[in-house]
Coordinates of C-alpha atoms and ligand atoms in Angstrom, one line a residue:
X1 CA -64.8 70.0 43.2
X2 CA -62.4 72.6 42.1
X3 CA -59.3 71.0 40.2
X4 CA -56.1 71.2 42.2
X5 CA -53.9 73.6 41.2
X6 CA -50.8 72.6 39.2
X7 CA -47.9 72.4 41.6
X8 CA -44.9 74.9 40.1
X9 CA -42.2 72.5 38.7
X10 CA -39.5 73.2 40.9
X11 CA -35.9 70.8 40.9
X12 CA -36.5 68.2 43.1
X13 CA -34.3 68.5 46.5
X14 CA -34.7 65.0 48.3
X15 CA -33.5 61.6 46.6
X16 CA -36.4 59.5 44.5
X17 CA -37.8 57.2 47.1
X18 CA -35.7 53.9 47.7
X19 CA -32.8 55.5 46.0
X20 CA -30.2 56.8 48.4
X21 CA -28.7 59.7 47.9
X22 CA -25.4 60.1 45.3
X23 CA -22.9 62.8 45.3
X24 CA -22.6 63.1 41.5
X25 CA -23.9 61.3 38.2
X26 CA -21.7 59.6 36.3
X27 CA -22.8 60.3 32.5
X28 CA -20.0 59.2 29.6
X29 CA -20.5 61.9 27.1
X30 CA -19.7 61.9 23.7
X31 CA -17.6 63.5 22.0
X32 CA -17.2 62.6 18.6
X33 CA -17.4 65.2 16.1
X34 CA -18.0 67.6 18.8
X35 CA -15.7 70.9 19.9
X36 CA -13.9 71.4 23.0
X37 CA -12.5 74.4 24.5
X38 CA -9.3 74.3 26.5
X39 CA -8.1 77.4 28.6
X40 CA -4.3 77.4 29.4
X41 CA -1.2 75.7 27.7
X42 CA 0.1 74.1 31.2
X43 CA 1.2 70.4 31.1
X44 CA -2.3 69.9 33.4
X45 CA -4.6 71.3 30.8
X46 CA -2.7 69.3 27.7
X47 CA -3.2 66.2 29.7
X48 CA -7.2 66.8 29.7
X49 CA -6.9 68.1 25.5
X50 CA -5.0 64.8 25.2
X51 CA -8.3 63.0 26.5
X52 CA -10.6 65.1 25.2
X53 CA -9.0 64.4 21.9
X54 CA -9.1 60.8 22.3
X55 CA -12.7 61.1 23.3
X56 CA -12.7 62.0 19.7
X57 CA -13.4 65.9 20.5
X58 CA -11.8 68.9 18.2
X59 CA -9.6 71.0 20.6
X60 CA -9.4 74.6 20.2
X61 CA -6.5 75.2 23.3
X62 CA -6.0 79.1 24.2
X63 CA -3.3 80.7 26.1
X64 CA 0.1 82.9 26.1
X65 CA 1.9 80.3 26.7
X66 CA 2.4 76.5 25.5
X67 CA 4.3 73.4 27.7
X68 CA 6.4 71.2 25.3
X69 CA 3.9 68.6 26.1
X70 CA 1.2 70.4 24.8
X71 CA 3.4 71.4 21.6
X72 CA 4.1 67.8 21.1
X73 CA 0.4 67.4 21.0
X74 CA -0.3 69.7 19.1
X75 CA 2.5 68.5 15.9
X76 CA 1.4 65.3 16.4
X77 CA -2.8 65.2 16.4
X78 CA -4.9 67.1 13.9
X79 CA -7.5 67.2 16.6
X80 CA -6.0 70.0 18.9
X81 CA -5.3 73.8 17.6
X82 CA -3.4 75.9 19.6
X83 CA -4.2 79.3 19.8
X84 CA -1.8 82.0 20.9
X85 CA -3.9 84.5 23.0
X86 CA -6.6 84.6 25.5
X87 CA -10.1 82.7 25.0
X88 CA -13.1 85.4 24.7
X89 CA -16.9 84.6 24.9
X90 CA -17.1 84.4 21.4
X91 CA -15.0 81.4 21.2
X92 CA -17.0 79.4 23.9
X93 CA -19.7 79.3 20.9
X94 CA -20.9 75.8 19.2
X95 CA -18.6 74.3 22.3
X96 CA -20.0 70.9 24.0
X97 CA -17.4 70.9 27.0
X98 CA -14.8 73.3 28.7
X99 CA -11.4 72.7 30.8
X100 CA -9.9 75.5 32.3
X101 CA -6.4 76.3 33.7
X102 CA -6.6 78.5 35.7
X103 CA -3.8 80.5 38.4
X104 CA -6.2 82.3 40.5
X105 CA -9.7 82.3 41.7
X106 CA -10.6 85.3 39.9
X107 CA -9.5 83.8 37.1
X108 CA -11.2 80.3 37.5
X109 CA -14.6 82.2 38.3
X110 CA -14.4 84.5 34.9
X111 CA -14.0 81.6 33.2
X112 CA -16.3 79.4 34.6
X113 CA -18.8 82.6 34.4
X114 CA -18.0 83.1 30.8
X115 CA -18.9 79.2 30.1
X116 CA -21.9 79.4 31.9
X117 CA -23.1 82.9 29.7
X118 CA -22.6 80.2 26.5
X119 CA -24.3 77.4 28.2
X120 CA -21.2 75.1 28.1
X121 CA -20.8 72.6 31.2
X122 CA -17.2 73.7 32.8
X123 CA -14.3 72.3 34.8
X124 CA -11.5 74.1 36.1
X125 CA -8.8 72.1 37.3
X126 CA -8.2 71.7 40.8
X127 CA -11.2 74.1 41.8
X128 CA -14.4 71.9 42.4
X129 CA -16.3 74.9 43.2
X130 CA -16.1 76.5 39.8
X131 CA -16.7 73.0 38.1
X132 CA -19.6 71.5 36.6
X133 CA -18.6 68.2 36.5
X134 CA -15.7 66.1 37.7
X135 CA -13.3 63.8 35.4
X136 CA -12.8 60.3 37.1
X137 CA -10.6 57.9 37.2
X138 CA -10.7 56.1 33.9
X139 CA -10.2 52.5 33.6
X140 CA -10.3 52.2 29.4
X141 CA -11.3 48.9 27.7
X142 CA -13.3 50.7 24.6
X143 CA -16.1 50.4 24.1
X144 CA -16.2 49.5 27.3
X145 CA -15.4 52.6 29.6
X146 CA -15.7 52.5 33.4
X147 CA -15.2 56.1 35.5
X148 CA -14.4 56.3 39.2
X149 CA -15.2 59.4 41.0
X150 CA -14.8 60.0 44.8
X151 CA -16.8 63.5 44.1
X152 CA -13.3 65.0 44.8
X153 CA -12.3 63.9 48.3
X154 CA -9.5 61.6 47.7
X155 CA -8.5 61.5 43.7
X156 CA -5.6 59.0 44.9
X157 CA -7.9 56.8 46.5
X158 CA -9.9 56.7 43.2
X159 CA -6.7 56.2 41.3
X160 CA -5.5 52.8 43.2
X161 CA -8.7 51.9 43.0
X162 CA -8.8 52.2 39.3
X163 CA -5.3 50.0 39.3
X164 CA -7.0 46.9 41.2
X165 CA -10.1 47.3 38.5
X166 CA -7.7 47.1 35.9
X167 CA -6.3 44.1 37.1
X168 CA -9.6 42.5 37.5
X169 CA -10.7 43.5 34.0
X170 CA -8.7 41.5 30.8
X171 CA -7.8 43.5 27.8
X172 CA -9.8 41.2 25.8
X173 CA -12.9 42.9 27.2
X174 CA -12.5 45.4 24.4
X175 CA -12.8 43.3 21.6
X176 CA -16.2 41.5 23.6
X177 CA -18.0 44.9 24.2
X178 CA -17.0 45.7 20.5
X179 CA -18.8 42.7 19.6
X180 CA -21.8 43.5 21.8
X181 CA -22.2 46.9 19.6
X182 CA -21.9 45.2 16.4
X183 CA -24.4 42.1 17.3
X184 CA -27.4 44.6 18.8
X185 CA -29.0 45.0 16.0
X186 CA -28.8 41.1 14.8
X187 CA -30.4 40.3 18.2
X188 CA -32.8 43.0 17.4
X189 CA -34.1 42.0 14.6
X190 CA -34.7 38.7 16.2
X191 CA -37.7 40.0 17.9
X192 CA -36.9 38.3 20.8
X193 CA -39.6 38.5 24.3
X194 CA -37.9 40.5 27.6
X195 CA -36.6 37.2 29.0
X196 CA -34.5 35.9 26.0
X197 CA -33.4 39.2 25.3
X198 CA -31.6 39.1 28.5
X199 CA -30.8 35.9 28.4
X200 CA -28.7 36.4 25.2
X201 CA -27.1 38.9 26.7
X202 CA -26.5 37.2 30.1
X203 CA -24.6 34.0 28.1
X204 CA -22.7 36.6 26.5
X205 CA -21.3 38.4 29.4
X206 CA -20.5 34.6 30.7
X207 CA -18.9 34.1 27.3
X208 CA -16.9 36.8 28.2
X209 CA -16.2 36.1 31.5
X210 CA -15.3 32.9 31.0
X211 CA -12.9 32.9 28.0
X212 CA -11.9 37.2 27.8
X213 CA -8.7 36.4 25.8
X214 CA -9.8 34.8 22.4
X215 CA -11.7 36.8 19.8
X216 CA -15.8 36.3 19.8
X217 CA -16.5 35.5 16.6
X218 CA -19.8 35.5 14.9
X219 CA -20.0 31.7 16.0
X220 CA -20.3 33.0 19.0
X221 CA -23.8 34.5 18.9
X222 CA -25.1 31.7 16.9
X223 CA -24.0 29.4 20.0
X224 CA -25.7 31.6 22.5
X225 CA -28.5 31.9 20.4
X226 CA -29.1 28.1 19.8
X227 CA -28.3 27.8 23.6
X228 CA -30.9 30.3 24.9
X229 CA -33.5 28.7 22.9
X230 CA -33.2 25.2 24.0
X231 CA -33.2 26.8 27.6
X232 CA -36.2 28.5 26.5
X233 CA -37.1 24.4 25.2
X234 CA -39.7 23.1 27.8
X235 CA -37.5 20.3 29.9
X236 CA -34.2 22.3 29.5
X237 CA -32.0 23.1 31.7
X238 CA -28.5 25.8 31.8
X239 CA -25.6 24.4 30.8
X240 CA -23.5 23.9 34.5
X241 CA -19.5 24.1 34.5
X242 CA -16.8 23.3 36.9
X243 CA -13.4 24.9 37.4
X244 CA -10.2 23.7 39.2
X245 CA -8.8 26.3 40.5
X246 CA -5.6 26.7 42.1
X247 CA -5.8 28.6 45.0
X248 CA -2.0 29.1 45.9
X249 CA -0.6 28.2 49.3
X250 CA -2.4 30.2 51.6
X251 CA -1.5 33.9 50.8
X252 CA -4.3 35.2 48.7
X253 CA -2.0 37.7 47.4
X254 CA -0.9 34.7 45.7
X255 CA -4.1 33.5 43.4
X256 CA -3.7 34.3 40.2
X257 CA -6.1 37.1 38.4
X258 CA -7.9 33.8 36.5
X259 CA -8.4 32.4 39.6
X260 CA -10.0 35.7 41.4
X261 CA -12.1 36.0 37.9
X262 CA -13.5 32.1 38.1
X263 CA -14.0 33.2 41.8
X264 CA -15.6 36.1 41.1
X265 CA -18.1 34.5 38.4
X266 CA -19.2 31.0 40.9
X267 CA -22.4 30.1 42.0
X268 CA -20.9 27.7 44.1
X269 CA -17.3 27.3 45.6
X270 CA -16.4 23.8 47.2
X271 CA -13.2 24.2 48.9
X272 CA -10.2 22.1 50.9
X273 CA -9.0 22.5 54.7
X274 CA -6.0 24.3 53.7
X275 CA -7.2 27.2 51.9
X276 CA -7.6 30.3 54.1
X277 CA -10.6 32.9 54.4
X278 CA -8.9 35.4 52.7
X279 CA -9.1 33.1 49.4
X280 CA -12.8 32.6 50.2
X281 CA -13.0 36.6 50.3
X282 CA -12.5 37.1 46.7
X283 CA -15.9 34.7 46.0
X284 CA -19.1 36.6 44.5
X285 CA -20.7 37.2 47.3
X286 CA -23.5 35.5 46.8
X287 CA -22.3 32.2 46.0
X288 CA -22.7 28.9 48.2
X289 CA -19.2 28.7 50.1
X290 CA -19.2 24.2 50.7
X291 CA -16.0 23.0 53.6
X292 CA -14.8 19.3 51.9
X293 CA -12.1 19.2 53.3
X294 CA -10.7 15.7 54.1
X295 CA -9.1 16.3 57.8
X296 CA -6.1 13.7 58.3
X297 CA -7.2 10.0 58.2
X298 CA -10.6 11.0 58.9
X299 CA -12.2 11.6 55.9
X300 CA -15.3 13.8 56.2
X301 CA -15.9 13.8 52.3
X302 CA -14.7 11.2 49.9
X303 CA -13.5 12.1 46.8
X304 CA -16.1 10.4 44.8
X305 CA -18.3 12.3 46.7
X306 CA -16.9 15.2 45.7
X307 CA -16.8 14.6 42.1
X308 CA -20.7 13.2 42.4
X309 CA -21.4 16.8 44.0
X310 CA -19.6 18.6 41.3
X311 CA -21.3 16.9 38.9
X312 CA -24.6 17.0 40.3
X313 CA -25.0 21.1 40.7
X314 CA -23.3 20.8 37.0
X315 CA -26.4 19.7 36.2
X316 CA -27.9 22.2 38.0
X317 CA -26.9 24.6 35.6
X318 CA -24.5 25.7 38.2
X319 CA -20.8 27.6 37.5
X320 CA -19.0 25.6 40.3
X321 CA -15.6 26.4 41.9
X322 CA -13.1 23.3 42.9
X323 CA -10.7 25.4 45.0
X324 CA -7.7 23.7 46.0
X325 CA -4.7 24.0 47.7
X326 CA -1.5 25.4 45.6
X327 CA -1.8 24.1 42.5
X328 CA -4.6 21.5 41.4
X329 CA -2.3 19.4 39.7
X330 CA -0.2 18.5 42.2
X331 CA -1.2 15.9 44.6
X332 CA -4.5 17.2 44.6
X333 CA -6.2 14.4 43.2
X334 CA -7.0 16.7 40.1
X335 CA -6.7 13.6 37.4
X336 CA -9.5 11.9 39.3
X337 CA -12.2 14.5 39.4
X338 CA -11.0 15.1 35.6
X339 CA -12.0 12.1 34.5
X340 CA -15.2 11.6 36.8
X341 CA -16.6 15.2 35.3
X342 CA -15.6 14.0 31.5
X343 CA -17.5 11.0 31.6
X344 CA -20.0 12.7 32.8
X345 CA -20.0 15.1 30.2
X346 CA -19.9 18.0 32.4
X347 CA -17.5 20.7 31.1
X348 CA -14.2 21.1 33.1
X349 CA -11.3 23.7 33.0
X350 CA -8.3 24.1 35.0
X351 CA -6.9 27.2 36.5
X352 CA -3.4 26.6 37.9
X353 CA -1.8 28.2 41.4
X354 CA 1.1 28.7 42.7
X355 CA 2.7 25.2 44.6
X356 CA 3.8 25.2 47.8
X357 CA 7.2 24.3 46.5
X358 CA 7.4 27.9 44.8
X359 CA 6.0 29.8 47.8
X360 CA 8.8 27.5 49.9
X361 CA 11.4 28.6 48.0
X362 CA 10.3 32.2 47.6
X363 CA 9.9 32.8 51.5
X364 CA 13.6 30.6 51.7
X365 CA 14.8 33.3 48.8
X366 CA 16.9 30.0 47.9
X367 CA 16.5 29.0 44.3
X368 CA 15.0 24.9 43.9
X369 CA 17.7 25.0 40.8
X370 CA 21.7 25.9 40.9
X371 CA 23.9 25.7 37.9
X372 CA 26.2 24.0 40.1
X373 CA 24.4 22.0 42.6
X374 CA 20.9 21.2 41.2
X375 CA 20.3 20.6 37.7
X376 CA 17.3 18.9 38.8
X377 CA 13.5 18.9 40.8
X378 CA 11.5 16.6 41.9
X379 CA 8.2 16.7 44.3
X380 CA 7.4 13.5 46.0
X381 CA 4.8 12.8 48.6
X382 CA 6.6 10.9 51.6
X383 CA 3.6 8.8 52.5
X384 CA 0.8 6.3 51.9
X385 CA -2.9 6.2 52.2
X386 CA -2.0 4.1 55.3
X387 CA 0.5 7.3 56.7
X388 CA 3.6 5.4 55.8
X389 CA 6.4 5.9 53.8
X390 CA 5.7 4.0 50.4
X391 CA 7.9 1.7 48.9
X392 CA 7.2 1.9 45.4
X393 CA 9.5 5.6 45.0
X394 CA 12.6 5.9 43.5
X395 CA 15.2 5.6 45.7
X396 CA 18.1 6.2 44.0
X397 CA 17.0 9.2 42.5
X398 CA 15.9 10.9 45.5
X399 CA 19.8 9.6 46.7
X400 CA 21.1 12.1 43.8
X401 CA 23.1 14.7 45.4
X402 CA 22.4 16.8 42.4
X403 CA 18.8 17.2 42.5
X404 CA 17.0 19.3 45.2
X405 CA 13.8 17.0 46.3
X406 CA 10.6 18.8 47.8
X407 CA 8.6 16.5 50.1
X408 CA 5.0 16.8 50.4
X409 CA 2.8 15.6 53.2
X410 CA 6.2 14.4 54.8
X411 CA 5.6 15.2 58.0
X412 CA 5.1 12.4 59.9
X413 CA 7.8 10.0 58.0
X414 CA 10.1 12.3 58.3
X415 CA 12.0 9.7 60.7
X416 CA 12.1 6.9 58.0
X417 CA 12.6 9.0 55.0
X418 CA 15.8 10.5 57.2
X419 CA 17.3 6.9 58.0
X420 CA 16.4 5.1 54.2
X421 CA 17.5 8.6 52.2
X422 CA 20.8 7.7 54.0
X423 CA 20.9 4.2 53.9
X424 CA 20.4 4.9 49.9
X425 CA 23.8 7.1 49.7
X426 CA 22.2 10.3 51.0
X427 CA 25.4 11.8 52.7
X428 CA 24.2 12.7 56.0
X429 CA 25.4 16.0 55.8
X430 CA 22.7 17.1 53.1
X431 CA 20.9 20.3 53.7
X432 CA 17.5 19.9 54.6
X433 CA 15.0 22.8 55.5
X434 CA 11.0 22.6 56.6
X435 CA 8.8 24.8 55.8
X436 CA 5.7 25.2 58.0
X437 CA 2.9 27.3 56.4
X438 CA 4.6 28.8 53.6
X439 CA 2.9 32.1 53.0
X440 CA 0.8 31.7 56.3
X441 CA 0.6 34.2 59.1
X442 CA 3.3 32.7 61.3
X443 CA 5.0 30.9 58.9
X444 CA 8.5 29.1 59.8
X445 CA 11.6 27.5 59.1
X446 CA 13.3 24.8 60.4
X447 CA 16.9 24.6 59.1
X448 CA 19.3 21.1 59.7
X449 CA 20.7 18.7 57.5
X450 CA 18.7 15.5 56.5
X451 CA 20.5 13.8 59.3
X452 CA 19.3 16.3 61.6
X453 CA 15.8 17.2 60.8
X454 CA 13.9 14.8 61.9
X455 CA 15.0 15.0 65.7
X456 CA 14.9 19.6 65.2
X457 CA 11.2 19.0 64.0
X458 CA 9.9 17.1 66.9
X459 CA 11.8 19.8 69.3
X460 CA 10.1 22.8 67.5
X461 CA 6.6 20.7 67.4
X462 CA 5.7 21.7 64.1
X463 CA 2.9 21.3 62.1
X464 CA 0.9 20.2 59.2
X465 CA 1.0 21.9 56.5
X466 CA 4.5 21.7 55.9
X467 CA 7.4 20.9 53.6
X468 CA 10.7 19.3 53.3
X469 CA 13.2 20.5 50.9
X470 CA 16.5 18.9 50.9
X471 CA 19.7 19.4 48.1
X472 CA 22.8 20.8 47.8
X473 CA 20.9 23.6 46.7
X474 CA 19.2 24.3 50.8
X475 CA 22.8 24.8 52.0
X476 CA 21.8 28.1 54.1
X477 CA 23.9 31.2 53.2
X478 CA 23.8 33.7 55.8
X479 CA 23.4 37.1 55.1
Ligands
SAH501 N1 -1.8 21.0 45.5 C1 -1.0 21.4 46.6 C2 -0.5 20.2 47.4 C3 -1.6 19.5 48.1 S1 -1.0 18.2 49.1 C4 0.1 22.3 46.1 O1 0.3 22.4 44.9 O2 0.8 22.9 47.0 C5 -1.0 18.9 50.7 C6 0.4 19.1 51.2 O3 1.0 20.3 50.5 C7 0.5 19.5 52.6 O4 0.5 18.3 53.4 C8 1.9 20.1 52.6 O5 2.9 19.2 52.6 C9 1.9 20.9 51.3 N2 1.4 22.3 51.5 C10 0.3 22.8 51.1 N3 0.3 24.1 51.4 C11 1.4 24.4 52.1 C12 1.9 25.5 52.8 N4 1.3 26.7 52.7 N5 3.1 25.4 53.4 C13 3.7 24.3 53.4 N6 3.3 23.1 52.9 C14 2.1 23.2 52.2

C-alpha cells in the first residue's frame, strides 16, 4: 500500500473535540527582566507602563509629549525611560510586549504594523482590531494573579466583576500562594505518587481556605504532610469539620464574606426554617443542601439529632455547614451543638452573623443605644419550651426605663409580657415597635407603645418571625 501522504500543517480552525470554543487565551506573561515598549505619553498609556512596570518589565515610553502622571512615573521608578520623540522600528528591537497610544487609525495600524515587522505581540488602546492581545481585569494577590477578560464587549462588566472577586478572595491569599512557590520543591523531592501529590496540594488549598488570614508557616506543610500520609494509612479516613455559621436575618446581602467563604468551601450545608434561598445560593454548588428546621412546637428534627448528624458526616471526612439564623450565638442553641461536637472530638469553628436585633434597628434607622435614654441592651426570649412566658427573667430589669429590651420569639406572649412589663413599673406609655421579617421581602413595622402593641399586632395579623423592641430609645421621630 502506498503510504498516505503527510497532511500540510495548517492552524487548526474548529475547537479540540469536547472543548467548546473560547474567544481568547488567557496566558500571564512574564515580564521580569524583560523590555517593554510604550507609544504615547497620555495618562492611558502611563497607566499600562505603570503595570508593565510592576509586572517587573523595563519601559522605554516614546512620544512628543508627557502627562504629569506619566512624569511622576517616570521621577519616581527606575523602570520607565521616557523618551522625547517618535518610536522607529529600530526601537521595537529585543522588545517582549508593545502598548500603543494612538489618535487615529492610521496611526494605530503603523504601529501595530511596525510591531508585527519586529515580531512583538501589540495592543493599542481602545482599538481591538489592531491588538494582539487584550489586558483584563486584574484582581492581584501575588503570586497569585487572576485576569478577567470579556474579549472586549463590556470592560465594565469585567471590572464589577473583578470587585465581587475581590471580595471573595482574602489578602492573605498572597502570602499562601507565596508559600506554595517556596514549598514545590520540598514536596518534590518527596517523590511522592500522582495521588498524594494532589492530595498535598488539595489540604493546602483547604488550609488556605479555611484559615486565609494567619501566616502558613513551615509547620504547615509538615501537618499536611503527616496528614496525607495517614490518609494514605490503610483504615484512614479525612479529617471532617463543622462550621457555625451565621447566616444573618434573611437578606443575604447580609452574610458576612467568612460566611459566603465557609459556604463556598461545604460539602454539606444543614440549615434552619428561617434562612432564605438566597443564603442557600452562595453554597458550592455541589454540596448536599439538608432542611432541619424545627417548625413551631412540632419538631421535625431534634437537636441531638442534629448534633449526631453533624458529627456523624464529620467523620465522614466531610466539611459541614451549620447555617443558622442571624447570629449562632444567640438563641440558636449554639452552646449545645458546641459541646456535643467537642466531646466528640470533631473540630468546630464559629462564624458569627448579623442578629436580628441589628437588622431591626437598621431597617427602624433608630439606634438600640441613646446617650440619653438608653445606656443599656438586653435580648430576651419572651417564651418557654411550653410557648409561655417564663418566670425565671428579670423583671425588674426589663421594668428599667433606661434600657431598650429586644424580644425574641415574643410573638405569641406578647399579651402577658404587655400586662406583667406594666404591672413591674413599665409606664404604659413606653415605646414599643415589632418588627416582622427584618430584612425580608415585605418586611414591616408595627409601631405603639407597650400598652398598645399587643391589641395593634393581632389587628395587623402579623407573623413569625418577628421582634419586639421596646425603650425610651423606640420613641418614633417622624421625618
Ligand atoms: N440566632 C437568631 C435568633 C434565633 S431565635 C438571631 O441572631 O437573629 C428565632 C427568633 O429570632 C425568631 O422567632 C424571631 O423572634 C427572631 N428573628 C429571626 N430572624 C428574624 C427576622 N428576619 N425578623 C424578625 N425577627 C427575626
Amino acid at each position: 500500500m502506498p503510504p498516505t501522504p503527510a497532511s500540510p500543517r495548517q492552524p487548526n480552525r474548529t475547537p479540540a473535540p469536547g472543548m467548546a470554543e473560547i474567544a481568547t487565551l488567557p496566558v500571564f506573561l512574564r515580564l521580569r527582566g524583560k523590555r517593554a515598549l510604550v507609544s504615547g505619553g497620555a495618562d492611558p498609556a502611563a497607566w499600562k507602563a505603570e503595570l508593565l512596570a510592576a509586572a517587573g518589565a523595563s519601559v522605554d515610553v516614546y512620544a512628543l509629549q508627557f502627562s504629569d502622571k506619566m512624569r511622576e512615573l517616570a521621577s519616581g521608578s527606575q523602570a520607565i525611560a521616557l523618551h522625547e520623540r517618535v518610536c522607529g522600528d529600530a526601537d521595537f528591537a529585543g522588545v517582549a510586549i508593545a502598548i500603543g497610544c494612538a489618535e487615529s487609525q492610521g496611526a494605530a495600524q503603523a504601529f501595530h504594523a511596525a510591531a508585527k515587522r519586529a515580531g512583538v505581540p501589540a495592543n493599542v488602546i481602545d482599538r481591538p482590531a489592531q491588538s494582539d492581545f487584550q489586558f483584563g481585569a486584574i484582581v492581584e494577590r501575588s503570586p497569585l494573579v487572576i485576569g478577567i477578560s470579556t474579549d472586549g464587549g463590556a470592560p465594565v462588566f469585567g471590572q464589577m466583576l473583578r470587585a465581587r472577586i475581590e471580595t471573595l478572595l482574602p489578602q492573605g491569599f498572597r502570602r499562601w500562594a507565596a508559600a506554595a512557590k517556596a514549598w514545590r520543591p520540598t514536596v518534590a523531592a518527596l517523590k511522592l505518587d500522582h495521588g498524594d501529590r494532589r492530595r498535598v496540594w488539595e489540604r493546602f488549598a483547604q488550609m488556605a481556605f479555611d484559615r486565609p488570614d494567619r501566616a502558613p508557616d513551615a509547620s504547615d506543610l509538615d501537618r499536611i504532610l503527616a496528614a496525607v500520609r495517614m490518609q494514605t494509612a490503610p483504615g484512614a479516613s479525612a479529617a471532617g469539620s463543622v462550621a457555625l455559621v451565621g447566616a444573618g436575618p434573611g437578606d443575604p446581602e447580609l452574610l458576612t464574606l467568612k460566611a459566603v467563604r465557609a459556604l463556598q468551601s461545604a460539602d454539606v450545608v444543614l440549615y434552619d426554617d428561617l434562612i432564605l434561598p438566597g443564603a442557600l445560593d452562595l453554597a458550592r454548588r455541589e454540596a448536599t443542601r439538608l432542611s432541619v428546621g424545627k417548625r413551631g412546637f412540632k419538631p421535625s428534627c431534634t437537636q441531638e439529632d442534629i448534633t449526631s448528624l453533624m458529627i456523624e458526616l464529620a467523620r465522614e471526612g466531610k466539611r459541614v455547614v451549620r447555617l443558622k439564623g442571624g447570629d449562632p450565638m444567640v438563641f440558636g442553641r449554639a452552646g449545645e451543638e458546641i459541646s456535643g461536637l467537642r466531646a466528640a472530638g470533631v473540630p468546630v469553628e464559629v462564624v458569627p452573623g448579623v442578629t436580628a436585633a441589628s437588622a431591626a434597628a437598621a431597617s427602624l434607622q433608630l439606634s438600640l443605644t441613646e446617650r440619653a435614654l438608653s445606656r443599656r441592651v438586653q435580648f430576651i426570649t419572651a417564651h418557654t419550651r411550653e410557648g409561655k412566658l417564663p418566670d425565671d427573667v428579670d423583671w425588674r430589669a426589663l421594668a428599667d426605663k433606661g434600657a431598650t429590651s429586644v424580644v425574641y420569639m415574643g410573638l405569641k406572649t406578647l399579651p402577658d409580657l404587655s400586662a406583667r412589663l406594666i404591672a413591674e413599673g413599665l409606664t404604659p406609655h413606653t415605646p414599643a415597635i415589632l418588627v416582622e421579617r427584618a430584612s425580608w421581602p415585605g418586611e414591616r413595622h408595627i409601631y405603639g407603645t407597650i400598652q398598645s402593641l399587643p391589641e395593634l399586632a393581632i389587628d395587623a395579623q402579623a407573623k413569625s418571625p418577628c421582634l419586639v423592641l421596646i425603650g425610651a430609645a423606640m420613641g418614633r421621630i417622624d421625618p
